[in-house]
XYZ file of C-alpha atoms in Angstrom:
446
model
C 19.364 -128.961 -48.364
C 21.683 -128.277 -51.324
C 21.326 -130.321 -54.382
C 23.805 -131.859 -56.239
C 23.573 -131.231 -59.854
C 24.729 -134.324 -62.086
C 26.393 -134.642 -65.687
C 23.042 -135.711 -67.546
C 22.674 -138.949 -69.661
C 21.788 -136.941 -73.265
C 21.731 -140.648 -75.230
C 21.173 -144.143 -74.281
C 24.398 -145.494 -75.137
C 25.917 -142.297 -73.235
C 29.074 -143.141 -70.839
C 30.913 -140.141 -70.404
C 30.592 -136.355 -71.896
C 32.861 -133.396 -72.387
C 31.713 -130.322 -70.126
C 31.978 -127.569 -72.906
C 30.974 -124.578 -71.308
C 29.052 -123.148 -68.661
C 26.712 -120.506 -69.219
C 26.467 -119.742 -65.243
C 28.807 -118.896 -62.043
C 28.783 -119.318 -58.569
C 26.347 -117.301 -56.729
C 23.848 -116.718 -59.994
C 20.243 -117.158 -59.396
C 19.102 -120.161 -61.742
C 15.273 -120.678 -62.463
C 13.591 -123.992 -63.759
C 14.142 -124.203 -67.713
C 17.408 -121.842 -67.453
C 19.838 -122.923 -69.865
C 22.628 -123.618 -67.758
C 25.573 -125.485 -69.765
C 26.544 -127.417 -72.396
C 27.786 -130.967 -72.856
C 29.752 -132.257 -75.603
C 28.824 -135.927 -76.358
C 30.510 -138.253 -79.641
C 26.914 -137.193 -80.750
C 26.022 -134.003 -80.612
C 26.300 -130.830 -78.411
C 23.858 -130.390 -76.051
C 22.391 -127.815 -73.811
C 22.194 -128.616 -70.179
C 18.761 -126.868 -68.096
C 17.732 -126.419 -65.210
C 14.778 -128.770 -63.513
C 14.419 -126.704 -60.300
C 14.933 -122.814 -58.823
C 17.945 -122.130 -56.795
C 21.459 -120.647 -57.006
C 24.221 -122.144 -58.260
C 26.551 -122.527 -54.956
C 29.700 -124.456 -56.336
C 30.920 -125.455 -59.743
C 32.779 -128.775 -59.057
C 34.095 -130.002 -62.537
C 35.850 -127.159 -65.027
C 34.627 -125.839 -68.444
C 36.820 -127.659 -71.084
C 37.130 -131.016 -68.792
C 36.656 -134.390 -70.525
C 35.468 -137.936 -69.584
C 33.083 -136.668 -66.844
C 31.232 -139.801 -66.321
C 27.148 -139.714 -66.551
C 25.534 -138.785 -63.150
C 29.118 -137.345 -61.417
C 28.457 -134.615 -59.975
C 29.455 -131.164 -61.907
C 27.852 -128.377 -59.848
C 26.085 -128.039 -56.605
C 22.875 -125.645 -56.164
C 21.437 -124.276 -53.115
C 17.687 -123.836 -52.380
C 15.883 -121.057 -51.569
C 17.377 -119.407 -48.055
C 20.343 -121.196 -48.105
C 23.731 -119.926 -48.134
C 27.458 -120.050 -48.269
C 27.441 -122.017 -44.980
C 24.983 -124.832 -45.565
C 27.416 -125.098 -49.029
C 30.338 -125.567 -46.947
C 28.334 -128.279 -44.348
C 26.981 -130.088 -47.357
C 30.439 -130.180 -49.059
C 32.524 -130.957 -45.782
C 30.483 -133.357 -44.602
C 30.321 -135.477 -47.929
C 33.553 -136.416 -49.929
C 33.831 -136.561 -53.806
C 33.733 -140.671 -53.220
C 30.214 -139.984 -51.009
C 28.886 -138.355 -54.172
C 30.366 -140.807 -56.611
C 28.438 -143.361 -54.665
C 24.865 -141.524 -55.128
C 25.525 -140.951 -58.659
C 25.366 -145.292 -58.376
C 22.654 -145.804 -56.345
C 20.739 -143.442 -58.909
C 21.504 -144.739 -61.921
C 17.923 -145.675 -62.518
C 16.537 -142.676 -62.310
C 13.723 -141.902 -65.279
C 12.807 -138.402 -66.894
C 9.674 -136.650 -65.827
C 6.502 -138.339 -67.351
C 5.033 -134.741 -68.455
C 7.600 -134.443 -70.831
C 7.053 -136.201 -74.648
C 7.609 -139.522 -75.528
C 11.475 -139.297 -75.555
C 13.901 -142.417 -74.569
C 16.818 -140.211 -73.241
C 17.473 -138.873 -69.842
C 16.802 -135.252 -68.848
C 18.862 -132.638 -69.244
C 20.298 -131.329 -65.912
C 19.375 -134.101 -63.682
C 19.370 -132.952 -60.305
C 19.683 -135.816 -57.135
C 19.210 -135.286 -53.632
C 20.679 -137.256 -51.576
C 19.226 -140.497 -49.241
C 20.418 -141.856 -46.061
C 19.186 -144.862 -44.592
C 17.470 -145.525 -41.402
C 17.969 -148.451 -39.128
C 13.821 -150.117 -40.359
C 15.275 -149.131 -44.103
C 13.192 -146.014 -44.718
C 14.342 -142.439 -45.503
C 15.424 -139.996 -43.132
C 13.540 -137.292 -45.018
C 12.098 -137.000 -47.918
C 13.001 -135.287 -51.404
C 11.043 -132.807 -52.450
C 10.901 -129.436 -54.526
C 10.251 -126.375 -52.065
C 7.170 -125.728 -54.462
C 6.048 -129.506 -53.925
C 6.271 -129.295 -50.141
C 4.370 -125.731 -50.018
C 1.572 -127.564 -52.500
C 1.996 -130.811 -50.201
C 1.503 -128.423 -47.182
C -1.636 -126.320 -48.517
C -3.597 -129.202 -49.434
C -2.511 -131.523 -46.590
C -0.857 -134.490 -48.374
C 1.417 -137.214 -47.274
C 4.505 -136.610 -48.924
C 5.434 -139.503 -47.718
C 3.087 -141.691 -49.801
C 3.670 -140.004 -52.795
C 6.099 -141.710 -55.408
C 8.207 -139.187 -56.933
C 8.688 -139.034 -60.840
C 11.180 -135.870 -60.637
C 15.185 -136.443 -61.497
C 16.156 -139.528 -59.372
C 12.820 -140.033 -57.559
C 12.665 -136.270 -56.189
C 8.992 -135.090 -55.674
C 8.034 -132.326 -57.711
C 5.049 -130.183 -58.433
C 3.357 -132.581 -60.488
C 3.185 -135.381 -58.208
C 1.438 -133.686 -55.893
C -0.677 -132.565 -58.313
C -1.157 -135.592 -59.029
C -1.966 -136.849 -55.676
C -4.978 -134.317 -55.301
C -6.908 -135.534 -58.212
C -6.293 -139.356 -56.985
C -7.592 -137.917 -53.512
C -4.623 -139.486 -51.880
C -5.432 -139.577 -47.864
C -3.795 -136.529 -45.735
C -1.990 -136.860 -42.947
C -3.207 -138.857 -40.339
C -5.249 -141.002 -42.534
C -5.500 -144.679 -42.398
C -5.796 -145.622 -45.718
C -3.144 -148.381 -46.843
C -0.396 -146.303 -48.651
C -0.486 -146.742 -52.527
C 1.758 -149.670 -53.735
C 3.855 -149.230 -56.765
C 4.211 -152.008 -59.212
C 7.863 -152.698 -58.621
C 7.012 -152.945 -54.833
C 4.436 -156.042 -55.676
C 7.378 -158.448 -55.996
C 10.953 -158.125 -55.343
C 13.860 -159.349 -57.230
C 14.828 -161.260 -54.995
C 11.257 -162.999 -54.680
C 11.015 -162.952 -58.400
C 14.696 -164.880 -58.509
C 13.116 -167.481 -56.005
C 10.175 -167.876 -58.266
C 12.668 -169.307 -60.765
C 15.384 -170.998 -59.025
C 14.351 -174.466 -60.179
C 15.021 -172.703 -63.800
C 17.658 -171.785 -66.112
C 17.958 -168.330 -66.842
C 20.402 -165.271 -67.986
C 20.628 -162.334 -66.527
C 20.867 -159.013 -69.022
C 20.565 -155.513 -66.742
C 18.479 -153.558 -68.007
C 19.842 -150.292 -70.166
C 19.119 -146.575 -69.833
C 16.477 -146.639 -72.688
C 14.150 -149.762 -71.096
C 14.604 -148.885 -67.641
C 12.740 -145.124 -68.783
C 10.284 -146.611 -71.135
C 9.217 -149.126 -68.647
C 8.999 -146.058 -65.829
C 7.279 -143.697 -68.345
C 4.548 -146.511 -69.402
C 3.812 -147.288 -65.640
C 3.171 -143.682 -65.082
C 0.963 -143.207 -68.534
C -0.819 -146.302 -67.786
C -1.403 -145.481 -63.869
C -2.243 -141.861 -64.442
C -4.203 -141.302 -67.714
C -7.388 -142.576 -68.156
C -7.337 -144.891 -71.475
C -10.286 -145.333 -73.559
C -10.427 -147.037 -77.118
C -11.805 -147.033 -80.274
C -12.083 -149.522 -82.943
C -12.809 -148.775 -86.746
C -12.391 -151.011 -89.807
C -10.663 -148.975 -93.266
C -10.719 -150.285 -96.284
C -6.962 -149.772 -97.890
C -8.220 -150.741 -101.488
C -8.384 -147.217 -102.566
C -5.124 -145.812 -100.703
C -3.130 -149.096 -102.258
C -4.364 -148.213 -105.794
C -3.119 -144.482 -105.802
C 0.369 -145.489 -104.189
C 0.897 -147.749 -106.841
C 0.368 -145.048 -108.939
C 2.565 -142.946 -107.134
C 5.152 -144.831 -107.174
C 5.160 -146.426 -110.434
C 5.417 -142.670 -111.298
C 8.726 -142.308 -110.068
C 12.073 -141.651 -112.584
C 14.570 -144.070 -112.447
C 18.518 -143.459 -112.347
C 20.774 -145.809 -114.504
C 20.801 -148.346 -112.281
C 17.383 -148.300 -112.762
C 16.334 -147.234 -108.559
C 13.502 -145.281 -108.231
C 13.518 -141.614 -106.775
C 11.191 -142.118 -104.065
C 8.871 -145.513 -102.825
C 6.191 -143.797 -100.355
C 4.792 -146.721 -98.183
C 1.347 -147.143 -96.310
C 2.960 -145.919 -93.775
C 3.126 -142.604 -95.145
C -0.101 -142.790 -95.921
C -1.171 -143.020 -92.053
C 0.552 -140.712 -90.872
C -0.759 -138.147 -93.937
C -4.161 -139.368 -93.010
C -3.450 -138.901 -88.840
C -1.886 -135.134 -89.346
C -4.938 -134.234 -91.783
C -7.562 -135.656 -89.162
C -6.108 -133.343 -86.753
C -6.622 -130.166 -88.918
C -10.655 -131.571 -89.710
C -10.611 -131.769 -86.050
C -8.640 -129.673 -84.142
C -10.416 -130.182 -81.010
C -8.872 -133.519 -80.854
C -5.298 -131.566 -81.099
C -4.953 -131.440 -77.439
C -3.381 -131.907 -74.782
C -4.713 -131.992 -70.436
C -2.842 -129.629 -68.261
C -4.556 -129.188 -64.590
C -4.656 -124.897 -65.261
C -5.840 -125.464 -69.298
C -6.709 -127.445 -71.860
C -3.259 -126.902 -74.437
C -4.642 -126.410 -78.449
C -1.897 -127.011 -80.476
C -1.619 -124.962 -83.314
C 0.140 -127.657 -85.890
C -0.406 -131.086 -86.758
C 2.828 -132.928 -85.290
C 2.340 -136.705 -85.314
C 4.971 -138.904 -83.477
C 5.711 -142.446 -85.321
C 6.947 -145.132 -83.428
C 10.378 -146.574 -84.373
C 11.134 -150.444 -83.131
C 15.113 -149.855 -82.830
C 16.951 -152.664 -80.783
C 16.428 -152.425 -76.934
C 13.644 -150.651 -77.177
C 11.637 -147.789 -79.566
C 11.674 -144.204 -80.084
C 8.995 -141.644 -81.554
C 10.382 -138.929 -84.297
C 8.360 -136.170 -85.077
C 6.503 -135.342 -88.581
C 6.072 -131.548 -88.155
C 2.822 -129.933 -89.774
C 1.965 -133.200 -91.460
C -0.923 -131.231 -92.926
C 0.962 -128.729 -94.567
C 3.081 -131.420 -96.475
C 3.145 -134.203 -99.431
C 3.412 -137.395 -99.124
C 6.780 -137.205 -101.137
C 8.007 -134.841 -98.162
C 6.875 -137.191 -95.405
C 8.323 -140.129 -97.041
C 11.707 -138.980 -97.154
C 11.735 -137.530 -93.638
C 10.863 -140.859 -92.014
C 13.464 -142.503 -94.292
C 16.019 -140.261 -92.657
C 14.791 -140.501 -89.017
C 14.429 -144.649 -89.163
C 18.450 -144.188 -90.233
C 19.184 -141.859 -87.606
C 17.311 -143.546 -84.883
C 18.477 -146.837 -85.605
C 22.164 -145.442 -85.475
C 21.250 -143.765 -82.025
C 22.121 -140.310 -83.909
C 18.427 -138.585 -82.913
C 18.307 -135.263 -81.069
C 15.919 -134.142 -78.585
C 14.108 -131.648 -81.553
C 13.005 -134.796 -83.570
C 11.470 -136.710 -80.800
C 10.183 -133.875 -78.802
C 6.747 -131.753 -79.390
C 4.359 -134.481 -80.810
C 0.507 -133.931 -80.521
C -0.132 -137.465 -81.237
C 1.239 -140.570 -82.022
C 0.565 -143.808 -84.070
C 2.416 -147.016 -83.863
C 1.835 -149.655 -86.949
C 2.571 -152.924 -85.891
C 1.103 -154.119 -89.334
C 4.300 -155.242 -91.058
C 4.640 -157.772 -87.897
C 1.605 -159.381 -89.390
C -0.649 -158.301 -86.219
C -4.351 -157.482 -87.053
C -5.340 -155.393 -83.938
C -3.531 -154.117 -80.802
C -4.230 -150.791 -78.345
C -1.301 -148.791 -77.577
C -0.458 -146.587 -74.570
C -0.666 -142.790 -74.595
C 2.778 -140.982 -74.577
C 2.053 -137.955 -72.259
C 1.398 -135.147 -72.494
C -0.325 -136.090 -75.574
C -3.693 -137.013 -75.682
C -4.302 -139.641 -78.266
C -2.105 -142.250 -80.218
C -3.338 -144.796 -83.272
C -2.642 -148.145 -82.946
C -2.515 -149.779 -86.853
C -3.098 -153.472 -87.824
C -2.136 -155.427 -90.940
C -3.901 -154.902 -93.959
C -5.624 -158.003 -95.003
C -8.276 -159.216 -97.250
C -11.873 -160.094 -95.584
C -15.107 -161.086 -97.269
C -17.916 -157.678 -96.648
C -21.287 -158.093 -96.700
C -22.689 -154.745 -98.545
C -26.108 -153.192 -98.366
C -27.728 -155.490 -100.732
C -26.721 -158.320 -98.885
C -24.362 -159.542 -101.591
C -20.337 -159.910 -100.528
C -17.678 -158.694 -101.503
C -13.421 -159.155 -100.953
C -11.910 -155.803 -99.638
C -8.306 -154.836 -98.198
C -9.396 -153.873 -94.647
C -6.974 -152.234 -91.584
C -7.796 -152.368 -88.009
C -6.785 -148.931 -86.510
C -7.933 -148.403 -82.695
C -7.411 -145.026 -81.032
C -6.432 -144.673 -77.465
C -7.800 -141.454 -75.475
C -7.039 -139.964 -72.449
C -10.827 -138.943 -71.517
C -9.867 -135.764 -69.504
C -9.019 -134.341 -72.676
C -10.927 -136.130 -75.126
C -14.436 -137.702 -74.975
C -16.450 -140.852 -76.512
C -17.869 -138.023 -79.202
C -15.115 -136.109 -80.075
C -12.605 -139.342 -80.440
C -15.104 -141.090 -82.310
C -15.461 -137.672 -84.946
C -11.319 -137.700 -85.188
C -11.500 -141.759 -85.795
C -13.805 -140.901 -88.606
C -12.122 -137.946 -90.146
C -9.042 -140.524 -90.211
C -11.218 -143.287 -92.147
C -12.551 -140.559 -94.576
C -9.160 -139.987 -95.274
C -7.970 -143.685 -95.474
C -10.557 -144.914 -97.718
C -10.724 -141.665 -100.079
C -6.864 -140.664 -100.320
C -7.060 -138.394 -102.985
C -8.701 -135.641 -100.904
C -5.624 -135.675 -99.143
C -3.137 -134.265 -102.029
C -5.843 -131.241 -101.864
C-alpha cells in the first residue's frame, strides 16, 4: 500500500516548515537512511531521511513552498512491487482533506526507541494510513515489508505486536523484539500483551476524578515522546542498579583551587567557574576509557564498542528535558567541558539544539543533586547501555578502620545497566573506576 510521507516535526515548538529542496524525483528508488530533502525551520535547516525502502511515487508539495504545516503530507512513496497504478488508486481514492485528517489523528506519533535519547520527532516520518472497522479494530495492519517477512519466518502475531515505527507502523525492530519476549504465534491462546495506556482510558481516568477540580493542559510534542520512549526503555531493557558512596572532599578542594585561579576582567567576573558538575561528567567519560568494556551498546547481530567517550547530560528545560552530548570527554579539560555545557544549557533552554548535540551518546548521567535529592535511579536512554544517576553532596559522620569517626562530603551515585550488555562484574568495575576518579581528581588532569 503506498505510504504517505509527512513534513517531519524537527523541534518541539515546530508548527510549520519551509520545504527547501528536494534531493529526489518521482520514480527514484529511495533506501532507509537516504537523505531525501531538506526543511527550513525559524531554527535551523534540516535534512529530511528516509525511515523505510521504496520509490518515491508523487511529490505533492513544491521545492521553495512555505508554511507546510507539521505532518501534511509532502510526498507519497510506493513499496516494493507497486506501481504507477496503485499511485493513482491510492491518490484517487483519498482527497488532500482525507490526508489532512491522518496527519490529525497521528499527531502523537513518537520516534523510534533505538534511536538516542533525543526529544524531537524523526526526520521523514512516514504514516500509513487506518480505517476503522465496525468492533473498532484495524482493517489491516501497518507494517514494513521487512517486518512482515521477519513476522512471517518466525510465525508472529503481527497483530499483537505494538508498533514503535513513525506513527505506530511496525518495523523490524518490533518484531525483533517480539522473538526475544517469545510473544505467542499465531493461533496461540495466550492473552495479547496490554500496553500501559490501554490499562485505563481517559475517559475512565476523567471518571476517576469527576467529583474533583482539575485543568486540562494537552500534552506537547516533547512529553508525549519522552513519556513513549521511557515506556519502551523501561518495558524492553532489563534495568539493574548499583549503589556507591564518593567522598567529594577531595574533588571540592581542587575546584576551589581551580577556580580561585581564574583572571578577572574589570568588572571583576571571573574567566571560567567549572562546577561539580563538570567534574562528573570528567570522571564518567574517563571511567569509560579505564573501562571500555562498559562503552557499549546491545544490538541483536553485535555487541557495538564505541570507540570515544561521549557522555549525554541531562538538561531539566521547561516541559520536559533533553540530553547534549560531551564528545571524547576523555580527551578534554575540565576548562573545555565547562564551557561546552555552559553553551548547550543556553541553547537547550532557548529550544536552539540540533540533532548533532543530542545524538551519539554512549552514556548518560543525570544529577538531580542541586534539587537537594540524596539518591534516585534513572532510566536507560537506548541504545545506550548505562546512565549515572547523582545525589546531593552532603556531610555524614564515617566510621574509619580504627573505629574512630570522622565528617566527610559524601555523593550517592547509582548506575543503571541494561544486563544484556553489561553484567553485575563489569558495572560494578566501571562504578569503581568512576569513584577512583571522584575521590582522587587530580589523576584526572593526567
Amino acid at each position: 500500500m503506498p505510504i504517505p510521507i509527512l513534513m517531519p516535526a524537527l523541534s518541539p515548538t515546530m508548527e510549520t516548515g519551509r520545504l527547501a529542496k528536494w534531493l529526489v524525483r518521482e520514480g527514484d528508488a529511495i533506501a532507509s537512511g537516504d537523505v531525501i530533502a531538506e526543511i527550513e525551520t525559524d531554527k535551523a535547516t534540516m535534512e529530511v531521511e528516509a525511515v523505510d525502502d521504496g520509490t518515491i511515487g508523487k511529490i505533492l508539495v513544491a521545492e521553495g513552498s512555505d508554511d507546510v504545516a507539521v505532518n501534511q503530507p509532502i510526498a507519497v512513496m510506493l513499496e516494493e512491487g507497486e506501481g504507477r497504478a496503485a499511485l493513482e488508486d491510492f491518490i484517487g481514492n483519498r482527497s488532500k482533506s482525507a490526508f489532512a485528517d491522518v496527519a490529525g489523528q497521528t499527531e502523537a506519533a513518537t520516534q523510534p526507541a533505538t534511536q538516542n535519547a533525543e526529544v524531537m520527532a524523526e526526520n521523514g516520518a512516514h504514516v500509513a494510513l487506518p480505517s476503522a472497522t465496525a468492533n473498532g479494530g484495524r482493517e489491516r495492519l501497518f507494517a514494513s515489508p521487512l517486518a512482515r517477512r521477519l513476522a512471517k519466518k518466525n510465525k508472529i502475531d503481527l497483530g499483537r505486536i505494538a508498533g514503535s515505527g513513525p506513527h505506530g507502523r511496525i518495523v523490524k525492530r518490533d518484531v525483533e523484539a517480539a522473538i526475544d519476549q517469545a510473544i505467542a504465534p499465531v493461533g496461540s491462546s495466550a492473552e495479547p500483551a496490554v500496553s500501559p495506556s490501554a490499562v485505563m482510558s481517559d475517559d475512565e481516568i476523567l471518571k476517576l476524578y469527576e467529583q474533583g477540580s482539575y485543568d486540562m493542559e494537552p500534552h506537547d510534542s516533547m512529553r508525549k515522546i519522552i513519556a513513549e520512549r521511557l515506556c519502551v526503555a523501561k518495558q524492553t531493557i532489563p534495568h539493574f542498579y548499583l549503589t556507591v558512596d564518593c567522598a567529594l572532599d577531595a574533588l571540592l578542594s581542587l575546584r576551589a583551587r581551580l577556580n580561585a585561579g581564574a583572571p578577572r576582567d574589570a568588572e571583576g567576573k571571573p574567566a571560567w567557574k567549572i562546577s561539580v558538575n563538570d567534574c562528573i561528567i570528567k570522571a564518567l567519560g574517563m571511567a569509560l576509557k579505564r573501562v571500555p568494556e562498559a562503552n557499549v551498546a546491545w544490538t541483536r547481530q553485535a555487541m557495538l564498542k564505541h570507540r570515544h567517550c561521549d557522555v549525554g547530560v541531562a538538561v531539566a528545560i521547561e516541559g520536559g528535558l533533553v540530553t547534549p552530548v560531551v564528545r571524547k570527554v576523555d580527551t578534554k579539560g575540565l576548562l573545555t567541558i565547562s564551557r561546552e555545557m555552559k553553551d548547550f544549557v543556553v541553547r537547550a533552554r532557548e529550544r536552539k539544539l540540533l540533532p548533532h548535540d543530542y545524538r551519539g551518546a554512549t552514556t548518560s548521567v543525570s544529577n538531580l543533586g542541586m534539587f537537594g535529592i540524596r539518591e534516585f535511579s534513572a532510566i536507560i536512554n537506548p541504545p545506550q547501555a548505562t546512565i549515572l544517576a547523582v545525589g546531593a553532596g552532603e556531610k555524614r559522620a564515617v566510621v574509619g578502620e580504627n573505629g574512630a569517626v570522622r565528617v566527610k562530603t559524601l555523593m550517592t551515585a547509582t548506575l543503571s545497566s541494561d544486563h544484556r550488555a553489561v553484567d553485575g562484574a563489569l558495572g560494578a568495575r566501571f562504578l569503581s573506576a568512576f569513584k577512583s576518579f571522584i575521590e582522587d581528581p587530580a589523576i584526572m588532569l593526567l
